Coordinates of C-alpha atoms in Angstrom, one line a residue:
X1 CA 32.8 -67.1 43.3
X2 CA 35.6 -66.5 40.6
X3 CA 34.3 -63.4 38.5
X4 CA 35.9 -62.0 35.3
X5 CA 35.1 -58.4 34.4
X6 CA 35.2 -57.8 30.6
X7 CA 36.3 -54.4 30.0
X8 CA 38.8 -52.3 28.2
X9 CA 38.5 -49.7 30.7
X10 CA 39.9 -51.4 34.0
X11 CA 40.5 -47.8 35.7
X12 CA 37.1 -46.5 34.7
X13 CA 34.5 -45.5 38.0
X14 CA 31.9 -48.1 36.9
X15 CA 34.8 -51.0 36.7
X16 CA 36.4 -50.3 39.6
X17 CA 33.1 -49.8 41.6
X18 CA 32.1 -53.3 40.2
X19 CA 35.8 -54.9 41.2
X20 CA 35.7 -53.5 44.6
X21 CA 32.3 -54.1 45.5
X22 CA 33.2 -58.2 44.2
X23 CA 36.2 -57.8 46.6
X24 CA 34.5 -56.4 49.4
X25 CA 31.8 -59.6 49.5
X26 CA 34.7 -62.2 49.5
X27 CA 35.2 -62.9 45.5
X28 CA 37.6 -63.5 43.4
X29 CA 37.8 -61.2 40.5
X30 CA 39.9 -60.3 37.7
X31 CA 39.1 -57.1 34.9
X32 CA 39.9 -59.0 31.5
X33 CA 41.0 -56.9 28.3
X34 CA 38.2 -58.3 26.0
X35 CA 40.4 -57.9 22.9
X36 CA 42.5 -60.3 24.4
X37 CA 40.6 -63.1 23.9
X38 CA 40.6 -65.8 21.5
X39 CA 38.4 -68.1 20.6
X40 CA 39.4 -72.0 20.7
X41 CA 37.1 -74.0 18.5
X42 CA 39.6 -76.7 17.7
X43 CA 38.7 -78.6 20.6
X44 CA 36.2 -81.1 21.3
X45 CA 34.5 -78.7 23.8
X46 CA 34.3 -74.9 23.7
X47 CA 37.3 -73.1 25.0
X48 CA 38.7 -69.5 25.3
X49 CA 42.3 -68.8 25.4
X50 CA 43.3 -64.8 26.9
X51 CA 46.7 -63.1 26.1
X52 CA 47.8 -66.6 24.4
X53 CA 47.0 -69.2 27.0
X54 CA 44.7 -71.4 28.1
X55 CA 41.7 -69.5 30.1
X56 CA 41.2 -70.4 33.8
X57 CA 38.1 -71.2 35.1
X58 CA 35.8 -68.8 35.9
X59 CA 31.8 -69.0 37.9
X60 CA 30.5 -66.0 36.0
X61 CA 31.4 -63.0 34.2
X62 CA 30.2 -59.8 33.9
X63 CA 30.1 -58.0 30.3
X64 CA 31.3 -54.3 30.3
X65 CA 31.1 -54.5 26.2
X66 CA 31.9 -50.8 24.2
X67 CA 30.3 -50.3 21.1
X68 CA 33.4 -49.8 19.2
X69 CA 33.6 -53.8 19.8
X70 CA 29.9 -55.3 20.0
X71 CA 30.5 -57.9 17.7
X72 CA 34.1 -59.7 18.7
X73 CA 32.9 -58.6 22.9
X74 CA 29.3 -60.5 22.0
X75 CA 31.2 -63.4 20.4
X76 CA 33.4 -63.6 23.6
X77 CA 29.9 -63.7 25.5
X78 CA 28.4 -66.2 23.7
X79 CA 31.4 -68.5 23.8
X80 CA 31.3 -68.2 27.5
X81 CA 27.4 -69.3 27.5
X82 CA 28.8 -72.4 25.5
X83 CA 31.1 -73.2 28.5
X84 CA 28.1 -72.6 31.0
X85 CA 29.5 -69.8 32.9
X86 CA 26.9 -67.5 34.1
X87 CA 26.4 -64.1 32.3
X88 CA 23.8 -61.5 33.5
X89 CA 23.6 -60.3 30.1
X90 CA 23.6 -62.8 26.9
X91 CA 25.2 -62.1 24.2
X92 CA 22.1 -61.8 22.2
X93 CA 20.3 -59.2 24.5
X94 CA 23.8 -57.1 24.3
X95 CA 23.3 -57.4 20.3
X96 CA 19.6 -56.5 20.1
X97 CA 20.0 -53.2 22.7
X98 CA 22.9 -52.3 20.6
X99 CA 20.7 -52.2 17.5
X100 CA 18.4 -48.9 18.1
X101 CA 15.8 -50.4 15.1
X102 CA 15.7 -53.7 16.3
X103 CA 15.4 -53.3 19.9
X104 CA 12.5 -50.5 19.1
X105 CA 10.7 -54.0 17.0
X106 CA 11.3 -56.1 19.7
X107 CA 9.6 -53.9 22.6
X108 CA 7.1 -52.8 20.4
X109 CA 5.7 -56.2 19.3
X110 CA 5.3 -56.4 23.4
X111 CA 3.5 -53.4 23.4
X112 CA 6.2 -51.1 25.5
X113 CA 5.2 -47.6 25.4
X114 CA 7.7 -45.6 23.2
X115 CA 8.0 -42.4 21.3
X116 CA 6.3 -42.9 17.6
X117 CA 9.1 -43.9 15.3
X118 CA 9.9 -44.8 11.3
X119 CA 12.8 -46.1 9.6
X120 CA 13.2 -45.1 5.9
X121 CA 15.8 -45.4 3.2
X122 CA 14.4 -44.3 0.2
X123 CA 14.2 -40.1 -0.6
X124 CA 10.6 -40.2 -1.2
X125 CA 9.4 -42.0 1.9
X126 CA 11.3 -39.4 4.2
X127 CA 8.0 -36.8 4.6
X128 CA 5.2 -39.6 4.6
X129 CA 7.4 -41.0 7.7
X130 CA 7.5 -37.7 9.6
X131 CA 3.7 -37.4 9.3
X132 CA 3.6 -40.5 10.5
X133 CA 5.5 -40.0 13.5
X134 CA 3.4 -36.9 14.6
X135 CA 5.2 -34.2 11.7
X136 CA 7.5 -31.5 13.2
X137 CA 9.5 -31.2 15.2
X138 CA 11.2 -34.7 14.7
X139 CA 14.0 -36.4 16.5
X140 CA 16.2 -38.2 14.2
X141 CA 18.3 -40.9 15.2
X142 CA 21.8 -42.6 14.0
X143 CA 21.4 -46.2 14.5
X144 CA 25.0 -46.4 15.8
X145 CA 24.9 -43.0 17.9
X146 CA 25.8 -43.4 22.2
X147 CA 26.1 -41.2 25.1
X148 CA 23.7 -38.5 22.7
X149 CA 26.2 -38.5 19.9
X150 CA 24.0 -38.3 16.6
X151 CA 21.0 -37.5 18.0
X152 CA 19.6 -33.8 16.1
X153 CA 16.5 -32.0 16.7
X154 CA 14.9 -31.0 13.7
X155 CA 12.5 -28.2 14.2
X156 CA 11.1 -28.3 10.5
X157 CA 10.1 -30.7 8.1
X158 CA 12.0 -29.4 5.4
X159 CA 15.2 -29.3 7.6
X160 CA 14.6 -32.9 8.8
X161 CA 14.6 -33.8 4.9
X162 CA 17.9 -32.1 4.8
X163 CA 19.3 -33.8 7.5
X164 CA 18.3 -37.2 6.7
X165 CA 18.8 -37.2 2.8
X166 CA 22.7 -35.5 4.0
X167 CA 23.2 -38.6 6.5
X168 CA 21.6 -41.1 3.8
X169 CA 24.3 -39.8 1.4
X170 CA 26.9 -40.9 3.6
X171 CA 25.7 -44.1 4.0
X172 CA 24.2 -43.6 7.8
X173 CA 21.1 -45.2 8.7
X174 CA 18.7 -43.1 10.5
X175 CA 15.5 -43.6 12.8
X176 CA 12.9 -40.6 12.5
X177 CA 11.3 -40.3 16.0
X178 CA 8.4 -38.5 17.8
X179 CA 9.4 -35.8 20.1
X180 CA 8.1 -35.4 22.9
X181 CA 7.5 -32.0 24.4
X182 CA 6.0 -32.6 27.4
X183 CA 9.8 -33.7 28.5
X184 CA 11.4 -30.7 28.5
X185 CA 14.5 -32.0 28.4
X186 CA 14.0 -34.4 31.2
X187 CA 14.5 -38.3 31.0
X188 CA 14.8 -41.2 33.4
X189 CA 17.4 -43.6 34.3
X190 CA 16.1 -46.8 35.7
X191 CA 18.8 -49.3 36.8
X192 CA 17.2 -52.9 36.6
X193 CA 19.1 -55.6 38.4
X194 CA 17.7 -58.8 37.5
X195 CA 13.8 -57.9 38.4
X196 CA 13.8 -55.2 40.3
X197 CA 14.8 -51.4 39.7
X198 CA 17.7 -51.2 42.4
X199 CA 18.0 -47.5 41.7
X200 CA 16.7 -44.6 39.7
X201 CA 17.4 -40.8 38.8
X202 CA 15.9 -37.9 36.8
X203 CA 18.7 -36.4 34.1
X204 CA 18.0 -33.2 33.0
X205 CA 19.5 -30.6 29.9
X206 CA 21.2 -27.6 30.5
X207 CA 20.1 -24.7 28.9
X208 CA 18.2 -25.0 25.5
X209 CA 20.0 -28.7 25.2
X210 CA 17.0 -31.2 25.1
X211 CA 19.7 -33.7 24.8
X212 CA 19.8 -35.1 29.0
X213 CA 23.0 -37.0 28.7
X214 CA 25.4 -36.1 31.5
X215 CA 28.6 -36.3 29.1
X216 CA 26.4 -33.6 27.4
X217 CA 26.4 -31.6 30.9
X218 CA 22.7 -32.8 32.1
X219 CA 22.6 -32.6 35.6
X220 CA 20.9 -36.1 37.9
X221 CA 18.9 -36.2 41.3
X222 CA 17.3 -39.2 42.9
X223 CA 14.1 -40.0 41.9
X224 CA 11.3 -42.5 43.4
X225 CA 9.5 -44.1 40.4
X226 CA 6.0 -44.8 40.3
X227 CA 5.0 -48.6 40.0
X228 CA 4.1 -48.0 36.5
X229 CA 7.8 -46.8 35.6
X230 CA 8.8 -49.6 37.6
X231 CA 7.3 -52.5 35.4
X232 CA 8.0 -50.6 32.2
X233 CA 11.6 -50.5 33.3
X234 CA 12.0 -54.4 34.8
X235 CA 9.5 -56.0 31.8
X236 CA 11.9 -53.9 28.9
X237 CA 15.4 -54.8 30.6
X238 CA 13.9 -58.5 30.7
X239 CA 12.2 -58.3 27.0
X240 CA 15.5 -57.9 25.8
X241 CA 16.9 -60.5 27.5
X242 CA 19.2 -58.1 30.2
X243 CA 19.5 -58.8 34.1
X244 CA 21.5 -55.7 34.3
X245 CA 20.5 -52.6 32.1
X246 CA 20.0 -49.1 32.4
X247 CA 16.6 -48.0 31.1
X248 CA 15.8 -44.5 29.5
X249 CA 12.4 -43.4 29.6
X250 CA 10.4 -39.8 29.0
X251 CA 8.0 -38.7 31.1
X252 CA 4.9 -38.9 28.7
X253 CA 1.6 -37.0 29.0
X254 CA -0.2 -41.5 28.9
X255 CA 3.3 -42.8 31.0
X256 CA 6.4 -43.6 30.5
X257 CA 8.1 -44.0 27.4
X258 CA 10.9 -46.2 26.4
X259 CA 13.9 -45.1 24.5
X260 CA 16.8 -47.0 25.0
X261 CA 18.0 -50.3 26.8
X262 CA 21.8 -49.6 27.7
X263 CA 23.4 -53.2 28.3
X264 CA 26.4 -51.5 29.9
X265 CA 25.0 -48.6 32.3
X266 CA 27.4 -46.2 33.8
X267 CA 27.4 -46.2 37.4
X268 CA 29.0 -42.6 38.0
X269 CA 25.8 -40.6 37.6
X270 CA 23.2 -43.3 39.4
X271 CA 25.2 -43.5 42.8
X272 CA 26.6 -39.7 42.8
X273 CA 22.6 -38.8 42.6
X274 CA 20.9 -41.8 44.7
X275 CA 24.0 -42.4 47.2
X276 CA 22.8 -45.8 46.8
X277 CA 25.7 -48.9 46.2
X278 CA 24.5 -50.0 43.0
X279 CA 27.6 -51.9 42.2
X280 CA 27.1 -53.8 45.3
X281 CA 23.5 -54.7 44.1
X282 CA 24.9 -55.9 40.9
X283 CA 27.7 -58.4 42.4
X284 CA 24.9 -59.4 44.7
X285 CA 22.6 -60.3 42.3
X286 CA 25.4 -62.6 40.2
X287 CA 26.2 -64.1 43.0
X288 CA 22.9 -65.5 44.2
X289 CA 22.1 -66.4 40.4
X290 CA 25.6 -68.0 39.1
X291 CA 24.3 -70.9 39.8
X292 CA 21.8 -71.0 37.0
X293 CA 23.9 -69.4 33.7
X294 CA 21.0 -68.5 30.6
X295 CA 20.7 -71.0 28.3
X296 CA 19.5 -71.3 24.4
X297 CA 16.1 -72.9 25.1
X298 CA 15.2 -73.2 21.4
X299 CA 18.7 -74.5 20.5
X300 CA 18.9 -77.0 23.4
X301 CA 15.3 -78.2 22.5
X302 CA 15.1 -78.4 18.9
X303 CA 18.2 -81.1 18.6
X304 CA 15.8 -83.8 18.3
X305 CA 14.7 -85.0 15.1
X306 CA 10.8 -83.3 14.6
X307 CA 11.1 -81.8 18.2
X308 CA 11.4 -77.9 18.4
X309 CA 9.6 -74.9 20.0
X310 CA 6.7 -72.9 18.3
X311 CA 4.2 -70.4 19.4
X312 CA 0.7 -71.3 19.2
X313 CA -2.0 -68.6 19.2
X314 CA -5.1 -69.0 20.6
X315 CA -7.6 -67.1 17.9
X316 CA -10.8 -65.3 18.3
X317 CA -14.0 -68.2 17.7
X318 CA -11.4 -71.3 17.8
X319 CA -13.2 -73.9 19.5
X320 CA -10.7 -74.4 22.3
X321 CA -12.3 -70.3 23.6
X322 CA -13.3 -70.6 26.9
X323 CA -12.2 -74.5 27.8
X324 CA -9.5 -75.3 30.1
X325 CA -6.0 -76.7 28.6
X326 CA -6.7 -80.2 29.5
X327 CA -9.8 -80.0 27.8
X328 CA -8.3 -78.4 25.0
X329 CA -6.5 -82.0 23.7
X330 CA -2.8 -80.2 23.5
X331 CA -1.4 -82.2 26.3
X332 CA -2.5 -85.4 24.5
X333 CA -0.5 -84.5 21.3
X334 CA 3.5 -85.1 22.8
X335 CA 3.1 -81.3 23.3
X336 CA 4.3 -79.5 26.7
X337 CA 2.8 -75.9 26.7
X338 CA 6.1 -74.0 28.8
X339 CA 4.0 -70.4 29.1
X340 CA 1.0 -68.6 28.3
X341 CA 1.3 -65.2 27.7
X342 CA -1.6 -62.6 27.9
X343 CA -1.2 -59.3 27.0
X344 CA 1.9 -58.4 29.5
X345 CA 1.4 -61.0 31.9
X346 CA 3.4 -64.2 31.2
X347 CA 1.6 -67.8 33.3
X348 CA 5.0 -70.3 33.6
X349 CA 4.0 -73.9 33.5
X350 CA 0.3 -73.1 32.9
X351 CA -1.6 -75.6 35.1
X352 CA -4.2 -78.2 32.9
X353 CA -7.0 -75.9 35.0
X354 CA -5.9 -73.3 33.1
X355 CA -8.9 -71.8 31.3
X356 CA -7.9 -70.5 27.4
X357 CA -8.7 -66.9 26.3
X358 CA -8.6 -65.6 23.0
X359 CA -5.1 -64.0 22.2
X360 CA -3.8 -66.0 24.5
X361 CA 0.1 -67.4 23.3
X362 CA 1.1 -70.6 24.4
X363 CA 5.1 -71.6 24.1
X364 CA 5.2 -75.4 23.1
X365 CA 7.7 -78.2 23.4
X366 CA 7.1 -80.9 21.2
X367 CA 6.6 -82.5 17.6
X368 CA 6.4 -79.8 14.9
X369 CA 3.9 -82.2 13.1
X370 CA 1.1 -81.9 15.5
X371 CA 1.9 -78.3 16.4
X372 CA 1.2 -77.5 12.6
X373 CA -1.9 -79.4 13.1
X374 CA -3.1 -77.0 15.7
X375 CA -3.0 -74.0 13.0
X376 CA -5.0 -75.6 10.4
X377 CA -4.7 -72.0 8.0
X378 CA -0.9 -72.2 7.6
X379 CA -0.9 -76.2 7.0
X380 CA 0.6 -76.9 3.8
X381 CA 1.9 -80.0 2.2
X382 CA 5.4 -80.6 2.7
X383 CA 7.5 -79.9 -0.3
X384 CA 9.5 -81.9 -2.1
X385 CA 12.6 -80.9 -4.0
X386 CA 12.4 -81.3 -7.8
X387 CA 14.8 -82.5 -10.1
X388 CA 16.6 -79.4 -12.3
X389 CA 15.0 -78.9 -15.9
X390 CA 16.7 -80.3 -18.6
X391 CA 17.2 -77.0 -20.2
X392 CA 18.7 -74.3 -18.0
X393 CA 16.6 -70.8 -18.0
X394 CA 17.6 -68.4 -20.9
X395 CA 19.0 -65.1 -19.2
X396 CA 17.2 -62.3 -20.7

């Protein structure tokens, strides 16, 4: 295959582990400046253009996006989705692990286990929050911190007030977060590759640091995870919408706990500690899967006129408890059901013998009209748009 590395950083370990490794199987590969692209959407079909000309075909390409650049690297990404060229990581899923507050919504409204945290702006909802969060000592959080930068331990409540209202001052947006002492310092590094953990190591902080980063001196050995660190670790990685991502999870007293998705892992630390050739793994992985590049389901399928994709929820005492889809009627309503998830288990293509539970969530295909007739609570009469009064409001 013909890969393209995006990266700024061509003589970085993790790049040229990745461009060697491609070599080393037989591919052709090229590092690519991401700032050097440009965007073509003069044409009839999506294009990219790099260092002024016209960009050659490529098979797949591999993001290495900094967080300096999310937003021009993600728009790259997402113009080479348009063009079908395989990704590993979307440009969405780089987007939402970049964003600490919404990837912490997004795992949590999947029920990942993570530390207890709150998001605040205003002065008076800063001690509320910390009680909510388990009181002191508090973690707290910049929203656009990396590699432990802007990540403070606040030992009292009244400090943690001082801290935040400071950081609010300047305009920073903070997350308040649990700590977790049972940690003592300690965290783990999962590295998922598409749906398995290919390798794995324990950081831990010098000294009184509780901070385990290794650019803050932490020191890594290989680890062998548990199965449950294992599914937390894959089901995350995938939640967010990443085939290659680091995961960073505390050892909790009730399991492991999720604090970060990294959508552009380091490779330096995880292959010095496990020996293991992760950035073969990687290349391996893109090439048995370039065949298939990620696409926008709900944007492909909602093109039709009163076609599109909703989520119907299957509630406790509906009458459809207990029978089997095909009994249910939904097939009979131009309706395909594409999953049903329960709880962390997700059924693809659930079978018409597929007996319905309460809580159950089924992913639908088909016309939004009888979808909204299979949640009877939220039906309401389609609006119309009225004409503008004669006289225009008075301002006050």
């Amino acid at each position: 295959m013909k890969l393209g590395i995006l990266s700024r950083a061509p003589k970085s370990y993790s790049t040229q582990r990745l461009r060697a490794a491609a070599v080393d199987r037989g591919h052709h590969v090229k590092v690519l400046n991401t700032l050097r692209f440009a965007i073509d959407l003069s044409q009839d079909e999506p294009d990219l253009q790099f260092r002024g000309r016209p960009l050659s075909t490529y098979d797949a390409v591999l993001p290495r996006i900094g967080n300096s650049i999310t937003y021009f690297g993600t728009a790259v990404v997402r113009q080479f989705e348009q063009m079908d060229v395989f990704t590993p990581n979307t440009a969405n899923g780089i987007s939402t692990a970049r964003d600490k507050l919404r990837a912490t919504q997004v795992l949590s409204r999947h029920g990942i286990g993570m530390p207890a945290t709150a998001f605040v702006r205003n002065r008076a909802d800063v001690r509320p929050a910390i009680e909510h969060v388990g009181g002191a000592p508090v973690v707290i959080k910049l929203l656009e911190g990396t590699q432990g930068i802007g990540v403070i331990l606040a030992p009292q409540v009244k400090v943690a007030e001082a801290i935040i209202e400071t950081l609010h001052s300047t305009n920073q947006n903070v997350l308040i977060q649990q700590f977790i002492a049972e940690s003592r310092g300690r965290d783990i590094r999962a590295l998922v590759v598409g749906d398995r953990v290919v390798a794995a190591m324990r950081r831990t902080a010098e000294g009184d640091e509780f901070r385990s980063n290794v650019h803050r001196g932490g020191s890594v050995e290989a680890v062998d995870l548990s199965p449950e660190y294992v599914r937390t670790a894959v089901r995350s990685a995938q939640i967010m919408g990443l085939r290659v991502a680091g995961v960073d999870m505390l050892e909790g007293n009730d399991g492991p706990l999720v604090m970060e998705v990294n959508s552009s892992p380091g490779l330096q630390g995880i292959e010095t500690a496990t020996k293991l050739d992760v950035a073969g793994a990687i290349i391996d992985y893109i090439s048995h899967e370039v065949a298939f590049p990620d696409i926008d389901v709900r944007q492909r399928l909602a093109v039709s006129t009163g076609y599109g994709v909703a989520e119907l929820v299957v509630h406790a005492g509906a009458d459809v408890v207990g029978s089997t889809l095909g009994e249910s009627g939904i097939l009979d309503k131009d309706i395909t059901v594409l999953t049903l998830n329960r709880g962390a288990t997700v059924i693809p293509n659930p079978r018409m013998r597929q007996v319905l539970e309460a809580g159950d969530r089924l992913l639908c295909f088909g016309k939004m009209e009888e979808m909204r007739s299979m949640t009877p609570s939220r039906r309401r009469r389609r609006a119309t748009v009225r004409k503008l009064p004669k006289q225009p409001p008075r301002t006050p």
